[in-house]
Coordinates of C-alpha atoms in Angstrom, one line a residue:
M1 CA -48.9 158.6 157.9
Y2 CA -50.2 157.6 153.9
L3 CA -47.2 157.2 151.3
G4 CA -47.7 158.3 147.2
I5 CA -45.6 157.4 145.0
D6 CA -45.5 158.6 141.0
L7 CA -43.8 157.0 138.6
G8 CA -43.2 160.2 136.4
T9 CA -41.5 159.8 132.3
S10 CA -38.1 162.2 134.1
G11 CA -38.4 160.6 137.6
A12 CA -40.3 159.3 140.5
K13 CA -41.5 161.1 143.4
V14 CA -42.1 160.4 146.9
L15 CA -44.0 162.0 148.7
V16 CA -45.4 160.7 153.0
I17 CA -48.6 162.6 154.4
D18 CA -50.7 162.8 157.4
D19 CA -54.2 162.1 159.0
A20 CA -54.7 165.7 158.5
Q21 CA -53.7 165.3 154.5
E22 CA -50.4 167.8 155.9
M23 CA -46.6 166.8 154.2
Q24 CA -44.2 165.5 156.3
A25 CA -41.7 164.8 153.5
E26 CA -40.4 164.4 149.9
A27 CA -38.2 162.9 147.5
T28 CA -37.2 163.1 144.3
A29 CA -35.1 161.0 141.5
R30 CA -34.5 160.7 138.1
V31 CA -35.4 158.3 135.1
P32 CA -33.0 158.0 132.4
D33 CA -34.1 158.0 129.2
L34 CA -32.8 155.5 126.7
A35 CA -31.1 156.3 123.9
R36 CA -34.1 155.9 120.9
S37 CA -33.6 157.7 117.9
A38 CA -38.2 159.9 117.3
P39 CA -40.9 157.9 116.7
L40 CA -39.0 155.3 119.0
S41 CA -39.3 156.1 122.9
E42 CA -38.6 153.4 125.8
Q43 CA -37.5 153.0 128.8
D44 CA -35.9 150.8 131.0
P45 CA -38.4 149.0 134.2
A46 CA -35.2 148.3 136.3
A47 CA -34.3 152.3 136.8
W48 CA -38.0 152.6 138.0
I49 CA -37.1 150.8 140.4
A50 CA -33.7 152.2 141.3
A51 CA -35.5 155.4 141.1
V52 CA -38.2 154.4 143.9
E53 CA -34.5 152.7 145.9
E54 CA -33.5 156.4 145.5
A55 CA -36.3 158.7 146.8
L56 CA -37.4 156.1 149.2
G57 CA -34.0 155.8 150.3
Q58 CA -33.7 159.5 150.4
I59 CA -36.8 159.7 153.7
A60 CA -35.3 156.9 155.1
G61 CA -32.6 159.0 155.7
D62 CA -33.9 162.5 156.1
H63 CA -37.0 161.5 158.6
P64 CA -36.0 158.2 160.5
G65 CA -39.0 156.3 161.5
L66 CA -41.6 158.5 159.4
L67 CA -42.3 155.3 157.3
A68 CA -42.6 152.9 160.0
Q69 CA -46.0 155.0 160.6
V70 CA -47.4 155.0 156.9
R71 CA -50.6 152.7 157.3
G72 CA -51.5 153.0 153.2
V73 CA -49.2 153.4 150.2
G74 CA -50.4 154.4 146.5
L75 CA -49.2 154.4 143.5
S76 CA -49.2 157.1 140.3
G77 CA -47.5 156.4 137.1
H78 CA -47.3 157.5 133.4
M79 CA -50.3 155.4 131.1
H80 CA -50.3 153.4 128.3
G81 CA -46.6 151.7 128.6
A82 CA -46.3 148.4 127.8
V83 CA -43.5 146.5 130.2
L84 CA -43.2 142.9 128.8
L85 CA -43.2 139.7 130.9
D86 CA -41.9 136.1 130.9
A87 CA -43.2 133.1 132.6
D88 CA -40.9 133.8 136.3
D89 CA -41.7 137.8 136.0
R90 CA -38.4 138.8 134.0
V91 CA -38.9 141.8 132.3
L92 CA -38.7 140.9 128.1
R93 CA -37.5 144.2 126.5
P94 CA -38.1 147.8 127.3
C95 CA -40.9 149.6 127.7
I96 CA -41.9 151.2 125.5
M97 CA -43.2 154.0 126.1
W98 CA -46.3 156.3 125.9
N99 CA -45.0 159.1 123.7
D100 CA -44.1 156.4 121.3
G101 CA -45.3 156.3 118.0
R102 CA -43.9 153.9 116.2
S103 CA -47.9 151.7 115.9
S104 CA -49.1 154.1 113.4
R105 CA -49.8 150.8 110.9
E106 CA -51.0 148.6 113.6
C107 CA -53.2 151.3 114.9
S108 CA -55.1 151.0 111.7
E109 CA -55.4 147.4 111.0
L110 CA -56.7 147.7 115.1
S111 CA -59.1 149.6 114.1
E112 CA -60.6 147.4 112.1
A113 CA -60.2 144.5 114.1
A114 CA -62.3 145.4 116.3
D115 CA -64.9 147.8 118.1
F116 CA -62.0 149.5 120.0
E117 CA -64.1 152.5 119.7
G118 CA -67.2 151.2 121.3
I119 CA -66.1 149.4 124.1
G120 CA -63.1 150.8 124.3
G121 CA -64.7 154.1 123.9
N122 CA -61.1 156.0 122.5
L123 CA -59.8 155.9 119.0
V124 CA -56.5 153.3 118.1
M125 CA -53.7 155.4 118.7
A126 CA -49.9 154.9 119.2
G127 CA -50.0 156.1 122.5
F128 CA -51.6 153.1 123.7
T129 CA -50.6 150.0 125.2
A130 CA -52.8 148.0 122.7
P131 CA -51.4 149.2 118.9
K132 CA -48.1 148.6 120.5
L133 CA -48.5 144.5 121.7
A134 CA -49.5 144.6 118.0
W135 CA -46.3 146.0 116.8
V136 CA -44.6 143.7 119.1
A137 CA -46.0 140.6 117.1
R138 CA -45.1 142.0 114.2
H139 CA -41.7 142.6 114.3
E140 CA -40.9 141.0 117.6
P141 CA -42.9 137.5 117.1
E142 CA -40.4 135.2 119.6
I143 CA -40.7 138.3 122.8
F144 CA -45.1 137.9 121.6
A145 CA -44.7 134.5 121.6
R146 CA -42.9 134.6 125.3
T147 CA -44.7 136.8 126.4
A148 CA -46.6 135.5 129.8
R149 CA -48.0 139.3 131.2
V150 CA -49.0 142.9 130.4
L151 CA -48.2 145.3 133.4
L152 CA -48.4 149.5 132.6
P153 CA -45.0 151.2 134.6
K154 CA -46.9 152.1 137.5
D155 CA -48.1 148.1 138.1
Y156 CA -44.9 147.1 137.8
L157 CA -43.6 148.6 140.6
R158 CA -46.8 147.5 142.5
L159 CA -45.4 144.1 141.1
W160 CA -42.1 144.9 142.8
L161 CA -43.8 146.2 145.9
T162 CA -46.4 143.6 146.2
G163 CA -45.6 140.5 144.8
E164 CA -49.0 141.3 142.9
H165 CA -50.4 140.9 139.1
V166 CA -52.6 143.8 139.7
A167 CA -53.5 146.9 137.1
E168 CA -57.1 149.4 138.3
M169 CA -59.8 150.8 135.9
S170 CA -58.0 154.8 135.1
D171 CA -54.9 152.7 133.7
A172 CA -56.2 150.2 132.9
A173 CA -58.9 152.2 130.2
G174 CA -55.6 153.5 128.4
T175 CA -54.3 150.1 127.5
L176 CA -57.5 150.1 124.9
W177 CA -58.2 146.3 126.2
L178 CA -61.1 147.6 128.7
D179 CA -64.8 147.9 128.3
V180 CA -64.8 151.4 129.9
A181 CA -68.7 151.5 131.1
A182 CA -68.9 147.7 132.9
R183 CA -64.9 148.3 134.0
R184 CA -63.5 144.6 132.7
W185 CA -61.4 143.2 130.4
S186 CA -62.4 142.9 126.5
P187 CA -62.3 139.2 125.8
E188 CA -63.0 141.2 121.6
L189 CA -60.5 143.4 122.3
L190 CA -57.4 141.2 123.8
H191 CA -58.6 138.8 120.9
A192 CA -58.1 141.6 118.8
T193 CA -54.3 141.9 119.6
G194 CA -53.5 138.5 120.5
L195 CA -53.5 138.2 124.2
T196 CA -55.7 136.5 126.7
E197 CA -57.1 137.8 129.8
A198 CA -55.3 135.0 131.5
Q199 CA -51.9 137.3 130.3
M200 CA -53.9 140.8 132.3
P201 CA -53.0 141.7 135.5
R202 CA -56.0 141.2 138.4
L203 CA -58.5 144.8 138.6
V204 CA -58.9 146.7 141.5
E205 CA -60.3 150.7 142.0
G206 CA -58.2 152.7 142.9
T207 CA -59.2 153.1 146.0
E208 CA -58.9 149.2 146.6
V209 CA -56.5 147.3 148.5
S210 CA -54.5 145.9 146.4
G211 CA -51.5 144.1 147.6
T212 CA -49.3 144.6 150.9
L213 CA -45.5 145.3 151.2
R214 CA -43.6 142.4 150.4
P215 CA -41.2 141.7 154.2
E216 CA -38.0 142.3 152.5
I217 CA -39.4 145.8 151.4
C218 CA -40.4 146.6 154.9
A219 CA -37.5 145.4 156.4
R220 CA -35.1 147.4 154.4
W221 CA -36.9 150.7 154.4
G222 CA -39.3 150.0 158.1
F223 CA -42.3 149.9 156.8
A224 CA -44.5 148.0 159.6
P225 CA -45.4 144.8 158.6
G226 CA -49.0 144.2 156.4
T227 CA -48.7 147.7 155.4
V228 CA -51.7 147.4 152.4
V229 CA -51.0 149.1 148.4
A230 CA -53.8 151.3 147.1
G231 CA -55.1 150.6 143.4
G232 CA -53.8 153.8 143.1
A233 CA -53.9 155.7 139.7
G234 CA -53.2 156.9 135.9
D235 CA -51.2 160.1 136.1
N236 CA -54.2 162.0 135.6
A237 CA -56.8 160.6 137.4
A238 CA -54.3 160.6 140.4
A239 CA -53.8 164.8 139.5
A240 CA -57.4 164.8 139.5
C241 CA -57.6 162.7 142.9
G242 CA -54.9 165.2 144.9
M243 CA -56.8 168.5 143.1
G244 CA -60.6 166.3 144.4
M245 CA -61.7 166.5 141.0
V246 CA -63.9 162.9 141.7
E247 CA -67.0 163.9 142.4
D248 CA -67.5 167.0 139.8
G249 CA -65.0 169.8 139.6
A250 CA -62.4 170.6 136.1
F251 CA -58.8 171.1 135.3
L252 CA -56.7 172.4 133.4
S253 CA -52.8 171.9 133.0
L254 CA -50.1 174.1 131.3
G255 CA -47.8 171.7 131.0
T256 CA -45.7 170.2 129.0
S257 CA -48.4 168.6 127.2
G258 CA -51.8 170.8 127.6
V259 CA -54.7 168.8 129.6
V260 CA -58.6 169.5 130.1
F261 CA -59.3 167.3 133.0
A262 CA -64.0 166.5 134.4
P263 CA -64.8 163.1 136.6
S264 CA -68.4 162.8 135.2
D265 CA -71.0 160.1 136.8
Q266 CA -71.2 158.0 134.2
F267 CA -69.3 156.9 129.8
R268 CA -69.3 159.2 128.2
P269 CA -67.2 158.9 125.1
N270 CA -66.7 161.0 122.3
T271 CA -64.5 159.7 119.4
R272 CA -65.2 161.9 116.4
Q273 CA -63.3 164.2 118.4
G274 CA -60.1 162.6 119.5
V275 CA -61.3 163.0 123.2
H276 CA -60.2 160.5 126.0
A277 CA -63.2 158.6 127.7
F278 CA -61.7 156.8 130.9
C279 CA -62.7 154.9 134.1
H280 CA -61.8 157.3 137.2
A281 CA -59.7 155.9 139.8
V282 CA -62.7 156.3 142.1
P283 CA -65.9 153.8 142.4
G284 CA -68.5 154.3 140.0
R285 CA -67.2 157.1 138.4
W286 CA -65.8 158.6 134.5
H287 CA -63.7 161.2 133.5
Q288 CA -63.5 162.8 130.3
M289 CA -59.8 164.4 128.7
G290 CA -59.1 166.7 126.2
V291 CA -55.4 166.5 125.4
I292 CA -53.2 168.5 123.3
L293 CA -49.0 167.3 122.8
A294 CA -47.3 170.9 123.2
A295 CA -49.0 173.5 125.9
A296 CA -45.5 174.9 127.8
S297 CA -43.2 173.6 125.8
C298 CA -44.4 176.0 122.8
L299 CA -43.0 178.3 125.2
D300 CA -40.0 176.4 125.4
W301 CA -39.1 175.8 121.7
L302 CA -39.7 180.3 120.8
A303 CA -37.0 180.2 123.8
G304 CA -34.5 178.3 121.8
I305 CA -34.9 180.0 118.2
L306 CA -35.7 183.4 119.9
G307 CA -32.2 183.5 122.0
R308 CA -34.5 184.3 125.0
P309 CA -35.5 183.6 128.1
V310 CA -39.6 181.9 128.5
P311 CA -40.1 184.7 131.7
E312 CA -38.2 187.2 129.3
M313 CA -40.3 186.2 126.1
L314 CA -43.8 186.4 128.4
A315 CA -42.4 189.8 129.9
L316 CA -42.1 191.5 126.4
A317 CA -45.5 189.9 125.8
E318 CA -47.6 191.9 128.6
G319 CA -47.3 194.9 127.8
H320 CA -49.6 193.8 123.5
E321 CA -53.1 193.1 124.4
G322 CA -54.3 190.2 122.1
P323 CA -55.3 188.7 119.9
S324 CA -51.9 189.1 118.3
P325 CA -51.5 189.6 114.3
V326 CA -49.6 186.6 113.5
R327 CA -51.7 182.8 113.9
F328 CA -49.2 180.4 115.2
L329 CA -50.9 176.2 116.3
P330 CA -49.0 174.7 118.1
Y331 CA -49.1 171.0 117.0
L332 CA -45.3 170.4 117.5
T333 CA -46.1 166.9 118.3
G334 CA -48.5 165.7 115.7
V335 CA -52.4 166.8 118.2
R336 CA -54.9 164.9 119.1
T337 CA -58.1 166.9 120.1
P338 CA -59.6 167.2 118.5
H339 CA -57.7 166.0 115.1
N340 CA -56.1 163.5 116.0
D341 CA -53.6 163.5 113.7
P342 CA -49.9 162.9 114.9
T343 CA -48.8 164.0 111.3
A344 CA -50.4 167.2 111.9
Q345 CA -47.3 170.5 112.5
A346 CA -46.8 173.5 113.7
S347 CA -46.2 176.8 112.2
L348 CA -46.8 180.5 112.6
H349 CA -49.4 182.4 109.9
G350 CA -49.7 186.4 109.1
M351 CA -46.3 187.4 109.5
T352 CA -44.9 190.5 107.9
S353 CA -42.1 193.1 108.6
R354 CA -43.2 194.3 111.0
T355 CA -44.1 191.2 112.8
G356 CA -41.6 191.3 116.0
A357 CA -40.5 189.4 119.0
P358 CA -43.4 190.9 120.8
D359 CA -46.0 189.3 118.5
L360 CA -44.6 186.2 117.9
V361 CA -44.9 185.5 121.2
L362 CA -48.6 186.6 122.3
A363 CA -49.6 184.6 119.2
V364 CA -48.2 181.2 120.8
L365 CA -50.2 181.9 124.3
E366 CA -52.7 182.6 122.0
G367 CA -52.2 179.0 119.9
V368 CA -52.3 177.1 122.8
G369 CA -55.0 178.6 124.4
F370 CA -57.2 178.5 120.6
A371 CA -56.2 174.4 121.2
L372 CA -57.1 173.7 125.0
A373 CA -60.5 175.8 123.4
D374 CA -61.3 173.3 120.7
C375 CA -60.9 171.1 123.4
L376 CA -63.1 172.4 126.2
D377 CA -65.7 172.4 122.6
A378 CA -64.8 168.4 121.8
L379 CA -65.8 168.1 126.1
R380 CA -69.0 170.0 125.2
E381 CA -70.0 167.5 123.0
G382 CA -69.1 165.0 124.3
G383 CA -72.0 166.0 126.8
T384 CA -69.7 167.8 129.4
T385 CA -69.8 171.4 130.2
I386 CA -67.1 173.6 131.5
T387 CA -67.7 177.1 133.2
E388 CA -64.7 176.9 136.0
A389 CA -61.9 174.9 136.1
Y390 CA -58.5 174.7 138.3
A391 CA -55.3 176.0 136.6
V392 CA -52.2 173.7 137.2
G393 CA -48.9 173.5 135.9
G394 CA -46.3 175.2 135.2
G395 CA -47.7 177.6 132.6
S396 CA -49.9 178.4 135.4
R397 CA -47.7 180.8 137.3
S398 CA -47.6 183.4 134.6
Q399 CA -51.2 185.6 135.2
H400 CA -50.6 186.7 132.1
W401 CA -51.0 183.7 130.0
L402 CA -53.8 182.5 132.6
Q403 CA -55.7 186.5 131.6
I404 CA -55.4 185.1 127.5
I405 CA -56.6 181.5 128.1
A406 CA -60.0 182.8 130.0
D407 CA -60.5 185.2 127.6
I408 CA -59.9 183.3 124.5
C409 CA -62.0 179.9 126.6
G410 CA -64.7 182.1 128.1
I411 CA -64.1 180.3 131.5
T412 CA -63.0 181.5 134.9
L413 CA -59.8 180.0 135.7
L414 CA -59.5 179.2 139.2
I415 CA -55.9 179.4 141.1
P416 CA -54.7 177.3 144.1
E417 CA -53.4 178.4 147.1
R418 CA -50.5 175.7 147.7
G419 CA -49.2 174.0 144.6
E420 CA -49.4 170.2 146.1
Y421 CA -51.8 168.9 144.9
G422 CA -49.7 166.5 142.0
A423 CA -50.2 163.0 141.1
A424 CA -47.9 161.9 144.4
F425 CA -51.0 163.9 146.3
G426 CA -53.5 162.1 145.2
A427 CA -52.1 159.0 145.1
A428 CA -51.3 159.4 149.2
R429 CA -54.9 159.7 149.1
L430 CA -55.8 157.0 147.3
G431 CA -52.6 154.9 150.1
Q432 CA -55.5 156.6 152.8
A433 CA -58.5 155.8 151.2
A434 CA -57.6 151.3 151.2
V435 CA -56.8 151.9 154.5
L436 CA -60.5 153.7 156.1
G437 CA -62.6 153.2 152.4
Y438 CA -63.5 155.7 150.0
D439 CA -64.9 158.9 151.1
P440 CA -65.5 162.2 148.9
A441 CA -65.3 164.5 151.7
R442 CA -61.4 163.2 152.5
F443 CA -60.9 164.0 148.6
G444 CA -61.8 168.3 149.3
K445 CA -60.5 171.0 146.1
P446 CA -58.0 173.3 147.3
A447 CA -59.0 176.8 148.2
V448 CA -58.9 179.4 145.8
S449 CA -55.9 182.5 146.2
R450 CA -57.1 183.9 143.1
R451 CA -59.7 184.3 140.1
V452 CA -59.1 184.9 136.7
S453 CA -62.1 185.8 134.7
P454 CA -62.7 186.3 131.0
D455 CA -63.2 189.8 129.3
A456 CA -66.6 189.6 127.3
A457 CA -64.9 192.2 125.1
R458 CA -61.0 190.1 124.5
H459 CA -63.7 187.1 124.7
E460 CA -65.4 188.3 121.3
A461 CA -62.5 189.7 120.1
Y462 CA -61.2 186.1 120.1
A463 CA -64.2 183.8 119.1
T464 CA -63.5 186.1 115.5
A465 CA -59.6 185.2 116.2
H466 CA -60.5 181.8 116.6
A467 CA -62.8 180.8 114.0
E468 CA -60.1 182.9 111.5
W469 CA -57.3 180.0 114.0
R470 CA -59.4 177.0 113.0
A471 CA -59.3 177.6 109.4
L472 CA -55.2 177.6 109.4
Y473 CA -55.4 173.9 110.0
R474 CA -55.1 171.7 107.2
R475 CA -55.3 167.1 107.8
G476 CA -52.5 166.0 105.5

């Protein structure tokens, strides 16, 4: 048996798979946010531990003896968060989260202080870890002075599980302190933030052993002594491992945010268009990501305005063929790929007295599709051309939306036969790899239940609409 733990923004998920990677048990527990006003976003690391304890307790209670059969544990978690520890591993302040936007001034300063784009392979954005530490150094100097170690969220869980300070490549790449091509910490980028390698955790690959469960953990939940813990992965890389996107392939995620993910055999940055270029969680592989900050959340936003549930809104649009006469820029919380503009705003264009709810719903569906097409174009410019991709996330349950995205992007979308291929499943696969050794064959792709192919005529019509949509964006 192998255990996967995924620390999400709103909760922790734990699942157990057997040697054939069939799921045997799962449990979830909520993680509360701390009350902070935007652009601040923080969580208490103690709440992560409490959530994992609750989920493990559920599995131990519902499946007596199951955890004793676990041979390897894999970890996944939300990226970029800053957990600051003192010399005795005590948490110095709440974790500054991935969606915290307080460090825009520090982003500009760091961009000029060192070659973050060339070495780190990514633009300096407020979401990353490095500018968060620069903010702490400026505004909380006494905390910064006491910081002996900086850990990412899932790696704080690892410390609790194993007593080891360890990170792995995919998550470390999201700090902006990693030399992404060389897969090691960069003294130059650390120095620009006032830090040293001594304050960083030891690095391993996601498929390697990072430590073993502490005796106290084993005794409490019945794990076998010496159960190994894999390096694991950041959330998107873990999801890719769950989907089998380790050597090739691609997936498109329609969750709260939108992601286009593709692995590669080399480091391929494209900072000019805000592409994320990170190490993958498996050895000798990297990946590119195009990210939009609002995808399915745009539907939730419109549902609140129209006072209709999302399924009812989707039904309104199904009888109307696009392009909509209305254009929607889906930048409710700014935009990463391709503009890297945290101040970008959402907007609706082209409304008249004849505009109805179906036009608005269709415009939102298309606006997200156009933004994803921009991500695909940015990845193509960075050397990665995608012709088909698995579709995952809550939004992928809408056949109509998938057809719109396929028509806009000109790619075929593959719908998995079953839904459990998320980050916790990928983490469990990495736990298996730590025990048995890395073999790409153990990271198979899901069977395809159906394919959504683009319609040539609609793709041509959407190409014109996409050009009109792009012209609406104006920075600042």
